C-alpha cells in the first residue's frame, strides 16, 4: 500500500522483512507493519519487527537449523537458549534425569 512506499521507505525491506499496509486510505497513515520472513515470527507496526524462532518448536521445511523432533525422538528435552532469529543452530537435547534422581533416604 501507499504507506509501505511513502512512510516505511525501506524500513522493512532493508532488514529482509515484508511490509503490509492494512488500510491504504490517505487518511490512514503509519498503520503499515513489518513482518518477519518464515520460519521466523514477529510483526511490528510502523517499525522493523523483532524476529524470533524457537528451533525446538518450529517444524517448517524452511528451517534447516531446527531440531524438528530430533530430541523428542530420542526421549530427550529440547531447549533453544536464544530464540532471536540471528541465533541459529544453538538448540540442545537434554537427557531426562533418572527416576531416582533427587530422591534421598
Coordinates of C-alpha atoms in Angstrom, one line a residue:
X1 CA 0.0 0.0 0.0
X2 CA 0.9 3.7 -0.1
X3 CA 2.3 3.6 3.5
X4 CA 4.8 1.0 2.6
X5 CA 6.1 3.3 -0.2
X6 CA 5.8 6.7 1.4
X7 CA 6.1 6.1 5.1
X8 CA 8.1 2.9 5.6
X9 CA 10.7 3.9 3.0
X10 CA 12.6 0.6 3.1
X11 CA 12.3 0.1 6.8
X12 CA 11.0 -3.4 6.4
X13 CA 12.8 -4.4 3.1
X14 CA 16.1 -3.0 4.4
X15 CA 16.1 -5.8 7.1
X16 CA 14.6 -8.5 4.9
X17 CA 11.1 -8.2 6.2
X18 CA 7.8 -7.7 4.3
X19 CA 5.7 -4.5 4.5
X20 CA 2.0 -4.6 4.6
X21 CA -0.5 -1.7 4.7
X22 CA -3.9 -2.9 6.1
X23 CA -5.7 0.4 5.2
X24 CA -4.5 2.2 2.1
X25 CA -6.7 5.2 2.7
X26 CA -4.8 8.5 2.6
X27 CA -6.4 9.3 6.0
X28 CA -4.8 6.2 7.5
X29 CA -1.1 6.7 7.8
X30 CA 1.5 4.9 9.9
X31 CA -0.5 1.7 10.2
X32 CA 1.9 -0.2 8.0
X33 CA 3.6 -3.2 9.5
X34 CA 6.8 -5.2 9.1
X35 CA 6.5 -9.0 9.2
X36 CA 9.4 -11.4 9.6
X37 CA 10.1 -14.0 6.9
X38 CA 9.3 -17.6 7.6
X39 CA 10.4 -19.6 9.5
X40 CA 10.9 -16.7 11.9
X41 CA 8.0 -14.9 13.5
X42 CA 7.4 -11.4 14.6
X43 CA 5.4 -8.3 13.5
X44 CA 5.6 -4.6 14.4
X45 CA 3.5 -1.5 13.4
X46 CA 5.4 1.4 11.9
X47 CA 8.8 -0.1 12.6
X48 CA 11.0 -3.1 11.9
X49 CA 9.9 -6.2 13.7
X50 CA 11.9 -8.2 16.2
X51 CA 12.2 -11.7 14.6
X52 CA 12.3 -14.8 16.7
X53 CA 12.5 -18.5 16.1
X54 CA 12.3 -21.3 18.6
X55 CA 14.3 -24.0 16.8
X56 CA 12.8 -26.7 19.2
X57 CA 9.2 -25.8 18.2
X58 CA 9.4 -24.7 14.6
X59 CA 8.9 -27.6 12.1
X60 CA 8.8 -25.6 8.8
X61 CA 10.8 -27.1 5.9
X62 CA 12.3 -23.6 5.6
X63 CA 14.1 -24.0 8.9
X64 CA 17.2 -26.0 8.1
X65 CA 18.7 -25.4 11.5
X66 CA 15.6 -26.6 13.5
X67 CA 15.6 -29.7 15.7
X68 CA 12.4 -31.0 14.0
X69 CA 11.7 -33.5 16.7
X70 CA 15.2 -34.9 17.0
X71 CA 15.2 -34.6 20.8
X72 CA 11.7 -36.0 21.3
X73 CA 12.6 -39.0 19.0
X74 CA 15.4 -39.8 21.5
X75 CA 13.2 -39.2 24.5
X76 CA 15.1 -36.1 25.4
X77 CA 14.1 -32.5 26.1
X78 CA 14.9 -29.8 23.5
X79 CA 16.0 -26.3 24.6
X80 CA 16.7 -23.3 22.4
X81 CA 18.6 -20.9 24.8
X82 CA 18.4 -17.9 22.4
X83 CA 15.3 -17.6 20.2
X84 CA 16.5 -14.5 18.3
X85 CA 16.4 -15.1 14.6
X86 CA 20.1 -14.3 14.4
X87 CA 21.0 -17.1 16.7
X88 CA 20.6 -20.4 14.9
X89 CA 21.8 -24.0 15.5
X90 CA 22.1 -23.4 19.2
X91 CA 19.4 -25.8 20.4
X92 CA 20.4 -28.7 22.6
X93 CA 18.9 -32.0 23.7
X94 CA 19.0 -32.9 27.3
X95 CA 18.7 -36.4 28.7
X96 CA 15.9 -37.0 31.3
X97 CA 17.0 -37.4 34.9
X98 CA 16.8 -41.0 36.2
X99 CA 13.6 -41.7 38.1
X100 CA 15.6 -41.9 41.4
X101 CA 17.4 -38.6 40.8
X102 CA 16.9 -36.1 43.7
X103 CA 15.4 -38.7 46.0
X104 CA 17.2 -39.2 49.2
X105 CA 16.6 -41.5 52.1

